[in-house]
mmCIF file of N, CA and C in Angstrom:
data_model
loop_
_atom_site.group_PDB
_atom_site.id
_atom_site.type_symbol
_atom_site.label_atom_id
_atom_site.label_comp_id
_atom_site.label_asym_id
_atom_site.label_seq_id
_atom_site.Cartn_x
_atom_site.Cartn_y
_atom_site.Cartn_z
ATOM 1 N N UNK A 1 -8.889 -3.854 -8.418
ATOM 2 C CA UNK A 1 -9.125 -3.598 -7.007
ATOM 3 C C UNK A 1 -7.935 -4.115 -6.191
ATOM 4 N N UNK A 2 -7.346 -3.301 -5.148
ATOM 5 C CA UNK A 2 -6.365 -4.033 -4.505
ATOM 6 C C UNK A 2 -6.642 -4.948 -3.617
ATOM 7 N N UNK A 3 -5.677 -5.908 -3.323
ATOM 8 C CA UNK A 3 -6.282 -7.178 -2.877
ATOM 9 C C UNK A 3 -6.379 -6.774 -1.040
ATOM 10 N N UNK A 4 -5.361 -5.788 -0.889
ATOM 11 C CA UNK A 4 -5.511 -5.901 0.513
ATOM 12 C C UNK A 4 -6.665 -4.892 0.762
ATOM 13 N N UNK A 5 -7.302 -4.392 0.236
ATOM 14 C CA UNK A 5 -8.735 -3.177 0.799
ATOM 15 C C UNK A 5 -9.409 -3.162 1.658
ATOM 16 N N UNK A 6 -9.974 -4.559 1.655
ATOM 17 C CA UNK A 6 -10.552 -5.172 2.765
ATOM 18 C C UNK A 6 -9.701 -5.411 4.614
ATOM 19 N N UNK A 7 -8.389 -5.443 4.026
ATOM 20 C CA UNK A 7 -7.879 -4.926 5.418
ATOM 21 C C UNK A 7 -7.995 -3.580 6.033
ATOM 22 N N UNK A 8 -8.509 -2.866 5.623
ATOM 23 C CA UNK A 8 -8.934 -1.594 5.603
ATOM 24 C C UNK A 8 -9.920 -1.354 6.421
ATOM 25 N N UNK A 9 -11.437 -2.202 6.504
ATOM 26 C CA UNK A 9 -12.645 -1.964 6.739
ATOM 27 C C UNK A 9 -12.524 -2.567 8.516
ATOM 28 N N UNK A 10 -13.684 -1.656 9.055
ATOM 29 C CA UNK A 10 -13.737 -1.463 10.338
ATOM 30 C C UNK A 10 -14.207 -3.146 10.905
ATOM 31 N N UNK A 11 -14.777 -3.400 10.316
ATOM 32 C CA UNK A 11 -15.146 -4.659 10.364
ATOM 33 C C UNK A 11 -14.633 -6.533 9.840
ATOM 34 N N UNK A 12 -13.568 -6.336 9.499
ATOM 35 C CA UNK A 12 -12.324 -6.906 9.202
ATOM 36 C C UNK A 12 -12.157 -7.897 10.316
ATOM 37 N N UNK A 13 -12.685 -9.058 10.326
ATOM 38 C CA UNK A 13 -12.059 -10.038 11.171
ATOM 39 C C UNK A 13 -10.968 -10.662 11.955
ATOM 40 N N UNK A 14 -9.774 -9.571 11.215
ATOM 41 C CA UNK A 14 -8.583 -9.650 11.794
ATOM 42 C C UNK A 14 -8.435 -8.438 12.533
ATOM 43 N N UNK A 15 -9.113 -7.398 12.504
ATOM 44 C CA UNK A 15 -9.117 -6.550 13.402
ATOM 45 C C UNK A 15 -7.279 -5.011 12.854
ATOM 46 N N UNK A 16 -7.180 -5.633 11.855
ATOM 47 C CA UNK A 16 -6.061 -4.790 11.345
ATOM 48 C C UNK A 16 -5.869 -3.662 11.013
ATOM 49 N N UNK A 17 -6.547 -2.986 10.976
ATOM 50 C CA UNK A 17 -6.952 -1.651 11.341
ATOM 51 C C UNK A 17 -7.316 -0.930 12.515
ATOM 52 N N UNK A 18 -7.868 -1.071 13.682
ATOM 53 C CA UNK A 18 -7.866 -1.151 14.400
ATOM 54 C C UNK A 18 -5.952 -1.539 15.144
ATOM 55 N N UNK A 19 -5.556 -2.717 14.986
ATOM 56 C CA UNK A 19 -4.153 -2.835 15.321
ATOM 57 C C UNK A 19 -3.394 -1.590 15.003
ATOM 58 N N UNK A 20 -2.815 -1.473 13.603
ATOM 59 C CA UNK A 20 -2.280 -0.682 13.076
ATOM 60 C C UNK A 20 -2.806 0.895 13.347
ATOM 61 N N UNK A 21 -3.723 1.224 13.731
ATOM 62 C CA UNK A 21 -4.225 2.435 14.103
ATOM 63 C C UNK A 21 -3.090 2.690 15.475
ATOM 64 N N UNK A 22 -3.487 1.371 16.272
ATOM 65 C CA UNK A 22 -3.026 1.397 17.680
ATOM 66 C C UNK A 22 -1.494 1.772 17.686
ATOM 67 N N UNK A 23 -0.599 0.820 17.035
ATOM 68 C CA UNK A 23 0.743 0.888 17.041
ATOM 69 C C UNK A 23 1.160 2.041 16.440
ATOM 70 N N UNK A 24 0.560 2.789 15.113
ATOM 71 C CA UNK A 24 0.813 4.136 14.839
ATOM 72 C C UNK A 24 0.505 5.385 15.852
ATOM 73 N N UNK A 25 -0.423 5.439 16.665
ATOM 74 C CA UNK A 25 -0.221 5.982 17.366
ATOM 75 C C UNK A 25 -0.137 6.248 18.619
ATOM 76 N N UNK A 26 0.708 4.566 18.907
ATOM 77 C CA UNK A 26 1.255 4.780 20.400
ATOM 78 C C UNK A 26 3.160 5.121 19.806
ATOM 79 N N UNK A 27 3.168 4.829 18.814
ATOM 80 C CA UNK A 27 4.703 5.242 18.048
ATOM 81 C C UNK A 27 5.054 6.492 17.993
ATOM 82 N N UNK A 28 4.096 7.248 17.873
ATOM 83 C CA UNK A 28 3.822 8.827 17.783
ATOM 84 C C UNK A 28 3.769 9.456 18.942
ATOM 85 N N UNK A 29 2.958 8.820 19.839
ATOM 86 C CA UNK A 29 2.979 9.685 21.363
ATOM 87 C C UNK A 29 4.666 9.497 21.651
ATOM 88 N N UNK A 30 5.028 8.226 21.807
ATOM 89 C CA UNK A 30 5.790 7.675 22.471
ATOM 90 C C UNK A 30 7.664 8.698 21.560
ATOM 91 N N UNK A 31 7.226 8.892 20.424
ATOM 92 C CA UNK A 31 8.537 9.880 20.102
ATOM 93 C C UNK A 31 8.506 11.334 20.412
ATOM 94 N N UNK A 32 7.026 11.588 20.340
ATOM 95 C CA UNK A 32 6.381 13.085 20.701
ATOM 96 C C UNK A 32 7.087 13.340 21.934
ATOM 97 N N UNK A 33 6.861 12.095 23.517
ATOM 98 C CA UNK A 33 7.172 12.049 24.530
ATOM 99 C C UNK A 33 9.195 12.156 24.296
ATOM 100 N N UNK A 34 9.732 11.568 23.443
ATOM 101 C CA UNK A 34 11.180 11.602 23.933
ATOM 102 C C UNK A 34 11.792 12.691 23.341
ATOM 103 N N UNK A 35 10.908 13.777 22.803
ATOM 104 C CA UNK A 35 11.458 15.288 22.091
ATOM 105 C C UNK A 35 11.719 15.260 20.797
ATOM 106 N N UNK A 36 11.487 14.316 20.099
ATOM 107 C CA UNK A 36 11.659 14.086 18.514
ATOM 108 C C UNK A 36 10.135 14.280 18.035
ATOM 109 N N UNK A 37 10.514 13.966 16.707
ATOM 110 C CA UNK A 37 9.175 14.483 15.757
ATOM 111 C C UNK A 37 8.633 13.220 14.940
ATOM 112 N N UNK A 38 7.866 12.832 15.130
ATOM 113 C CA UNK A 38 7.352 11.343 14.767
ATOM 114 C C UNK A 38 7.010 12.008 13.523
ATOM 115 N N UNK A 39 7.248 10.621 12.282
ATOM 116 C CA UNK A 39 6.651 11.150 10.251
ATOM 117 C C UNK A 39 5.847 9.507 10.088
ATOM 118 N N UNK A 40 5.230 9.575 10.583
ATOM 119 C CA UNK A 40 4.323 8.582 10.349
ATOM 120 C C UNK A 40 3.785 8.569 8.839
ATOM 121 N N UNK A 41 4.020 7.591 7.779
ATOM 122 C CA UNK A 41 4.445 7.500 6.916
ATOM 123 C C UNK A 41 3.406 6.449 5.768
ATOM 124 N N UNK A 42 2.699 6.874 4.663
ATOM 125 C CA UNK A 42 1.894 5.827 4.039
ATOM 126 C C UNK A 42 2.321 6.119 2.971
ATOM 127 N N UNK A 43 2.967 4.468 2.190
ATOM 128 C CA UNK A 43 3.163 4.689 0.894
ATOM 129 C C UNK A 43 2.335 3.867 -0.134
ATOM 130 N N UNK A 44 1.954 3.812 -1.159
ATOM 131 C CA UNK A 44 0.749 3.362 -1.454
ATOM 132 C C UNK A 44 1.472 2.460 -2.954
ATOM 133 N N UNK A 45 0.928 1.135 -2.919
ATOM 134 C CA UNK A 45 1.985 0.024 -4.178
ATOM 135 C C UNK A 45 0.585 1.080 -5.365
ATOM 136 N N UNK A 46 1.296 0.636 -6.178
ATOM 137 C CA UNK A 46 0.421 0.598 -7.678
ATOM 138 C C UNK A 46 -1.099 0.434 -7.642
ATOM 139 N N UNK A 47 -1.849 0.012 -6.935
ATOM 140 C CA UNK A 47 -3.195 -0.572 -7.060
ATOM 141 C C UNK A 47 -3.844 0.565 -6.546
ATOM 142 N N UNK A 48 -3.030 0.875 -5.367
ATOM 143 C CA UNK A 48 -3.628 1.758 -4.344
ATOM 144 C C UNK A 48 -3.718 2.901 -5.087
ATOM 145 N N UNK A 49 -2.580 3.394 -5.820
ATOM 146 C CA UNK A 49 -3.036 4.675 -6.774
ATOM 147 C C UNK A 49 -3.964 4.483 -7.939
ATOM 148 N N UNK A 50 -3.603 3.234 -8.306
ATOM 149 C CA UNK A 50 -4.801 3.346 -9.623
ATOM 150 C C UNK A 50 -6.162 3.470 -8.573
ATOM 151 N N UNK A 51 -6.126 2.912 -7.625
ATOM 152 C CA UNK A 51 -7.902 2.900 -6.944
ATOM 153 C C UNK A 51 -7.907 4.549 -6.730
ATOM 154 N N UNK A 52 -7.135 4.772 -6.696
ATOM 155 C CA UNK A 52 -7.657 6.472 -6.044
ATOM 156 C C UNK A 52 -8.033 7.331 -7.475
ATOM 157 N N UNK A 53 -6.823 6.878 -8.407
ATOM 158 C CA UNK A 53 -7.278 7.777 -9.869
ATOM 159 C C UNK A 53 -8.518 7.527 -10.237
ATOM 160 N N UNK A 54 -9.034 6.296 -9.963
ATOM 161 C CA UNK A 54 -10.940 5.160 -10.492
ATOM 162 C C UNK A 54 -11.629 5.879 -9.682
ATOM 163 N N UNK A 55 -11.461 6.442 -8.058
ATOM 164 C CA UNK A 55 -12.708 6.244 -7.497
ATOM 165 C C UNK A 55 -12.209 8.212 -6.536
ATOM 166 N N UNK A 56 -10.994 8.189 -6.700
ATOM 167 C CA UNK A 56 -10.943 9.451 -6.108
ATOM 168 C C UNK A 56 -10.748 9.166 -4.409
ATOM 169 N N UNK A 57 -10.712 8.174 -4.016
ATOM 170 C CA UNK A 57 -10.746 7.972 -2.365
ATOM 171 C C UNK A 57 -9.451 6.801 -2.254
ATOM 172 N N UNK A 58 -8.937 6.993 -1.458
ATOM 173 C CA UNK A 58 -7.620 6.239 -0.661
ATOM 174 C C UNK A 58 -8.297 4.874 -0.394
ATOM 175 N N UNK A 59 -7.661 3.589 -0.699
ATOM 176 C CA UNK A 59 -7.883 2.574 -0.180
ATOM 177 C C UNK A 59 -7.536 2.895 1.476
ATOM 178 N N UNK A 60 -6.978 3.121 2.287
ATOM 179 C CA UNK A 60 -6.075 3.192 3.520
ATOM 180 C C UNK A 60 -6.822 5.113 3.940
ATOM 181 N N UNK A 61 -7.801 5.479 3.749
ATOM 182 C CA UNK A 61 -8.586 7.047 3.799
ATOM 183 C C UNK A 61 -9.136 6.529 5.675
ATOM 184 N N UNK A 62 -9.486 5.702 5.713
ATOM 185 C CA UNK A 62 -10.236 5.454 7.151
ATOM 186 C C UNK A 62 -9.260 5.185 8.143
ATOM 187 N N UNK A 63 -7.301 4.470 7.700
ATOM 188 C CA UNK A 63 -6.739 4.177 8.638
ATOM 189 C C UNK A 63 -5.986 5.656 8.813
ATOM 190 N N UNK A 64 -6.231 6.899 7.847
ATOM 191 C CA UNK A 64 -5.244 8.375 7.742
ATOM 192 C C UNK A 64 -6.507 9.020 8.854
ATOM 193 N N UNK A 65 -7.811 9.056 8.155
ATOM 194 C CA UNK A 65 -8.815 9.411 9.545
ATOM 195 C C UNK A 65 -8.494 9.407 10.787
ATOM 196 N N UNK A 66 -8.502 7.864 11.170
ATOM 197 C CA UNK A 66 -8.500 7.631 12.416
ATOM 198 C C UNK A 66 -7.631 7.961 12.959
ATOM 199 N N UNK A 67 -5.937 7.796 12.772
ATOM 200 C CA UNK A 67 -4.835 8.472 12.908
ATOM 201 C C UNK A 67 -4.781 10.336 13.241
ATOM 202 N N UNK A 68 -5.737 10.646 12.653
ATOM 203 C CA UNK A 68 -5.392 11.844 12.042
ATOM 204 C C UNK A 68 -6.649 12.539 13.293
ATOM 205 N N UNK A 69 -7.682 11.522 13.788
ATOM 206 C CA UNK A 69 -8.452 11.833 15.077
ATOM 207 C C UNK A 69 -8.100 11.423 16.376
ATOM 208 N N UNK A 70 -6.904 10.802 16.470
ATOM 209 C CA UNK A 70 -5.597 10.686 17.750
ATOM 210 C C UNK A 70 -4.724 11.672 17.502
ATOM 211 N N UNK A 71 -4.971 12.630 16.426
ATOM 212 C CA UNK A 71 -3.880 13.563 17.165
ATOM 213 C C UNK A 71 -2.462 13.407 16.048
ATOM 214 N N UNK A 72 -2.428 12.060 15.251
ATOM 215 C CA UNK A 72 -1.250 11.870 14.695
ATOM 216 C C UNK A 72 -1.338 12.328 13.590
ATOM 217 N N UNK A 73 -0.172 13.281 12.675
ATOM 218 C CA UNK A 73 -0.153 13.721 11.548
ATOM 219 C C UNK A 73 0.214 12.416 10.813
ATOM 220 N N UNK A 74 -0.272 12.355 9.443
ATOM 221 C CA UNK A 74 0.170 11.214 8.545
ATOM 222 C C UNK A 74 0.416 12.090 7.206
ATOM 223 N N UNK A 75 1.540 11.623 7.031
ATOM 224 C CA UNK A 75 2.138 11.717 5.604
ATOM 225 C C UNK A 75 1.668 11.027 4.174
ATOM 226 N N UNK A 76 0.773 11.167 3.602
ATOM 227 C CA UNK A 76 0.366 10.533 2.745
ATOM 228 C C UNK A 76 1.238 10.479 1.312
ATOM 229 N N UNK A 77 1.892 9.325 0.527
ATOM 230 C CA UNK A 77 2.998 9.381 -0.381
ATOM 231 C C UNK A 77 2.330 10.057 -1.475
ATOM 232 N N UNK A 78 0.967 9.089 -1.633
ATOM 233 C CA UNK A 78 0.378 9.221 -2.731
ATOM 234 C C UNK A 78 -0.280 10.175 -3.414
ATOM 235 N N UNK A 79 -0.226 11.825 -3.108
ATOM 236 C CA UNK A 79 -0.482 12.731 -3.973
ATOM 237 C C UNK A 79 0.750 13.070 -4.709
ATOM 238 N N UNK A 80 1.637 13.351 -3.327
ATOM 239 C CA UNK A 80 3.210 13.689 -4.546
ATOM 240 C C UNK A 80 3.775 12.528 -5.220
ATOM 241 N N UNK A 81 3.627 11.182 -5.140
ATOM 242 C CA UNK A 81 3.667 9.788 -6.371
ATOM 243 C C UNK A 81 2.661 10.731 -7.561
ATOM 244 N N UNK A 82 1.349 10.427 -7.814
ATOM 245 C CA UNK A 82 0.675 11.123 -8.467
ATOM 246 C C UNK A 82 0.740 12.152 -9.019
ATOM 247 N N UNK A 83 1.187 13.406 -8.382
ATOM 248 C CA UNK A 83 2.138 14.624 -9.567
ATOM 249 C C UNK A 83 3.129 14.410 -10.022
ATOM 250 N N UNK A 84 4.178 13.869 -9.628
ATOM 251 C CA UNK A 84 5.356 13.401 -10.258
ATOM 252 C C UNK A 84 5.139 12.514 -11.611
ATOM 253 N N UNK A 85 4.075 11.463 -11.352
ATOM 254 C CA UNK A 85 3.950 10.667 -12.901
ATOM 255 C C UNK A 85 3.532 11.420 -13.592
ATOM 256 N N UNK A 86 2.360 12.640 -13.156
ATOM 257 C CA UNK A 86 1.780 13.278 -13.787
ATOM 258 C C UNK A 86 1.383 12.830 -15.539
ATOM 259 N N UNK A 87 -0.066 11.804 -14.844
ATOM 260 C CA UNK A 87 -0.785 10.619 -15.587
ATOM 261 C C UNK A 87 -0.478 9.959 -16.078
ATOM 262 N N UNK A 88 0.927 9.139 -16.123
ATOM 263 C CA UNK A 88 1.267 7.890 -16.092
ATOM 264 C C UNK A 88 0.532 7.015 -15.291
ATOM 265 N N UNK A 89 0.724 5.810 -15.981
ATOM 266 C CA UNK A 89 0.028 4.735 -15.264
ATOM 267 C C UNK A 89 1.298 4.454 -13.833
ATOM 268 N N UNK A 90 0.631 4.246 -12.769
ATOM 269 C CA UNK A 90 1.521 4.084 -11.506
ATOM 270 C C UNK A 90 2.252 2.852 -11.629
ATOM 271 N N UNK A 91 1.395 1.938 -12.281
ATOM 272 C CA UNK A 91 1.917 0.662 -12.295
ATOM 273 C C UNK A 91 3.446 0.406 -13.535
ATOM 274 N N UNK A 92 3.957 1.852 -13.458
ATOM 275 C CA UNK A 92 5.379 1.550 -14.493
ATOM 276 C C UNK A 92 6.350 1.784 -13.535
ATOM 277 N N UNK A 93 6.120 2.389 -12.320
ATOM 278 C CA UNK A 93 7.725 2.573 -11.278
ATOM 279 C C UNK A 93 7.156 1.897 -10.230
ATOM 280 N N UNK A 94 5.986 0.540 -10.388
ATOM 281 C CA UNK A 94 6.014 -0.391 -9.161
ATOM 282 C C UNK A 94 5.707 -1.667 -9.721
ATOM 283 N N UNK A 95 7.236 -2.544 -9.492
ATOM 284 C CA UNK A 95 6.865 -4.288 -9.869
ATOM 285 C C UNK A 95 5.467 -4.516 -10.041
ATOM 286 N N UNK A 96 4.874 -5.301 -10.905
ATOM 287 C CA UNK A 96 3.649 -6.300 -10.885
ATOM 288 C C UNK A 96 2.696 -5.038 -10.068
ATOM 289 N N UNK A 97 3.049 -3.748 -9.887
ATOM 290 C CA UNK A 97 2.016 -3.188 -9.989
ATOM 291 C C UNK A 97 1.603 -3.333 -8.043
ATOM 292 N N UNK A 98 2.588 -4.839 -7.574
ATOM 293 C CA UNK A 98 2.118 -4.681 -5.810
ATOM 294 C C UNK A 98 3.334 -4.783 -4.630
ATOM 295 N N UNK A 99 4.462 -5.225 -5.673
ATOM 296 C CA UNK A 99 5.594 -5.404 -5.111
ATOM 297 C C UNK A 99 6.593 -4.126 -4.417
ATOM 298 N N UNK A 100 7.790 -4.430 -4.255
ATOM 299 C CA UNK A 100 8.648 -3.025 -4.761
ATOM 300 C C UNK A 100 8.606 -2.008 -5.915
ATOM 301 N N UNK A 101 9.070 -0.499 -6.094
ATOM 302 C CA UNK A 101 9.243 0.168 -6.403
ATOM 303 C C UNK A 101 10.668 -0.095 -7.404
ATOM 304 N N UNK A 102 10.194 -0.080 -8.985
ATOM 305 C CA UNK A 102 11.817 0.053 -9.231
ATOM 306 C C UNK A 102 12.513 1.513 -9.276
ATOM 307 N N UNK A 103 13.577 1.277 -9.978
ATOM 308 C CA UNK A 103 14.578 2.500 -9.404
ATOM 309 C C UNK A 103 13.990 3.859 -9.801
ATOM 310 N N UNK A 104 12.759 3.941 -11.020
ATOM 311 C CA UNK A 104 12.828 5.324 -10.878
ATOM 312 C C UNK A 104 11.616 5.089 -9.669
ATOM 313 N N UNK A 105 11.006 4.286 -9.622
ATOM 314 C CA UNK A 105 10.037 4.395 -8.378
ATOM 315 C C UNK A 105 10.309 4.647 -7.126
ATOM 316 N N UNK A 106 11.541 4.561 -6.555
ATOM 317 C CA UNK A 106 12.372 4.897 -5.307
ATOM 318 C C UNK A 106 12.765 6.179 -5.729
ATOM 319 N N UNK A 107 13.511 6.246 -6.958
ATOM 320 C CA UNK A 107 13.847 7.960 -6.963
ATOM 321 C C UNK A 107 12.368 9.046 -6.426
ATOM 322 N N UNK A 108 11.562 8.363 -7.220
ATOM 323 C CA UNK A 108 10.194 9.546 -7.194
ATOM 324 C C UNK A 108 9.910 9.641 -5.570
ATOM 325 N N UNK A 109 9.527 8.251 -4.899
ATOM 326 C CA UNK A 109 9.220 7.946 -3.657
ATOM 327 C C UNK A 109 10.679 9.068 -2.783
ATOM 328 N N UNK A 110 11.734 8.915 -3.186
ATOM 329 C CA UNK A 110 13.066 9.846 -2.386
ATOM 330 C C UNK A 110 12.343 11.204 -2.313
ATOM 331 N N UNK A 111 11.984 11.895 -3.906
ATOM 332 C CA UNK A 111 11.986 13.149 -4.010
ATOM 333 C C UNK A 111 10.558 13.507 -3.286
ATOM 334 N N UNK A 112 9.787 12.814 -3.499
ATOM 335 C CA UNK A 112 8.494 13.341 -2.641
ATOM 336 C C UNK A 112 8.459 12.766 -1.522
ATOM 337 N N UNK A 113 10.050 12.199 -0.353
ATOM 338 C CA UNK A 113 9.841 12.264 0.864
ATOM 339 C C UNK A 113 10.862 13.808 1.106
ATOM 340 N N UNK A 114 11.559 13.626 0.476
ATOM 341 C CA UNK A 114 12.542 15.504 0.205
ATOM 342 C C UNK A 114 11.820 16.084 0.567
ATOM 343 N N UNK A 115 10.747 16.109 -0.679
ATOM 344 C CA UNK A 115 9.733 17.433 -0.486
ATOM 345 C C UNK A 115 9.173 17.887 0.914
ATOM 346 N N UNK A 116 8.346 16.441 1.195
ATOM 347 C CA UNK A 116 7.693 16.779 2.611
ATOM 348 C C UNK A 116 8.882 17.249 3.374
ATOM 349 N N UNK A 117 10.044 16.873 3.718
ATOM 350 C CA UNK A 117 11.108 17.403 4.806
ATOM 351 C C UNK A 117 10.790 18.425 4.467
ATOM 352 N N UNK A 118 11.404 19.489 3.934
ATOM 353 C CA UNK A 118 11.611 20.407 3.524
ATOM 354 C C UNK A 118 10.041 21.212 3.715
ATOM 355 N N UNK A 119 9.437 20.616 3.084
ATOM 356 C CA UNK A 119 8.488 21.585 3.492
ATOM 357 C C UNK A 119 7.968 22.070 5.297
ATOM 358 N N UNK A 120 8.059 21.074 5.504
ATOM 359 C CA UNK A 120 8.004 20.314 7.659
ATOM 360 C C UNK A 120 9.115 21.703 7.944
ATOM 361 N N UNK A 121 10.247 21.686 6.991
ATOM 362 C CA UNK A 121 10.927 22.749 7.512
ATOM 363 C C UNK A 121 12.155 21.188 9.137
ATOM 364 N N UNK A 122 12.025 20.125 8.229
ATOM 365 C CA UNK A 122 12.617 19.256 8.771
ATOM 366 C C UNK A 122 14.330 18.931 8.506
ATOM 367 N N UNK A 123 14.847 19.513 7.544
ATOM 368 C CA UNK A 123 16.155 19.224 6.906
ATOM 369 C C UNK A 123 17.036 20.262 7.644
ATOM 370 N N UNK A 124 18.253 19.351 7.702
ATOM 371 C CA UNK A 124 19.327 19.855 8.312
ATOM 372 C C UNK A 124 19.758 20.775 7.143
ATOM 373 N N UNK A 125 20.466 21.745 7.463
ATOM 374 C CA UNK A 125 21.389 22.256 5.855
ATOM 375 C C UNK A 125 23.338 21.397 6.117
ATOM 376 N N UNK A 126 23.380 20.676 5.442
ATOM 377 C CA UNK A 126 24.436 20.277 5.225
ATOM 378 C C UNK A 126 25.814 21.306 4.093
ATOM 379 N N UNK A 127 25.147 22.151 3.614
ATOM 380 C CA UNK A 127 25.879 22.718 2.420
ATOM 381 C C UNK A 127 25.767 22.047 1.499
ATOM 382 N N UNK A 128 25.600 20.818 1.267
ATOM 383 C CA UNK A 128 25.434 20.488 -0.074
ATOM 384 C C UNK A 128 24.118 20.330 -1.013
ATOM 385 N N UNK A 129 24.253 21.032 -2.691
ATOM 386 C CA UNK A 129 22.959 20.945 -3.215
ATOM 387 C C UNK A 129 22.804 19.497 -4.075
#
């Protein structure tokens, strides 16, 4: 179980969800407002994917909700992490499973933020492949 989950729940004594709801999407209005395109962004350590492969639901599913009922699009990492290992255990391209990402774990995390650009129809063409 990941240790932070419980920061998750509506009822959370620290109120961190709720916070983080707030600052994501006053970050979002507030780039929406200066003509840019806000990528509000969730990447999920090792635990967080094994909880989703165990139970099928996002530890962080209620803070993409709520986000996602202000209006703010959220990028979720963790389906394209998940095809890319394509059933590897997650916990081999993330330290101890809660830490950083090692290097192929940043490569994968690069290519499935690529993807989303590209798909957004967000990438400049530079000429180079």
């Amino acid at each position: 179980m990941p240790r932070h989950i419980y920061y998750y729940k509506r009822d959370h004594p620290s109120g961190i969800l709720q916070l983080t709801r707030f600052i994501l999407r006053d970050f979002s209005r507030e780039v929406t407002r200066r003509g840019r395109i806000p990528i509000v962004t969730i990447i999920p350590d090792g635990k967080d994917l094994e909880h989703f492969i165990n139970h099928q639901k996002w530890t962080f599913q209620l803070l993409i909700d709520e986000l996602q009922s202000d209006g703010v699009d959220v990028f979720n990492f963790g389906p394209g992490i998940l095809r890319k290992l394509n059933g590897r255990n997650p916990c081999e391209i993330i330290n101890d499973c809660y830490n950083h990402p090692n290097a192929e774990g940043y490569r994968i995390i690069a290519e499935v933020a690529y993807d989303h650009l590209k798909d957004k129809n967000l990438l400049k063409e530079t000429g180079r492949q």
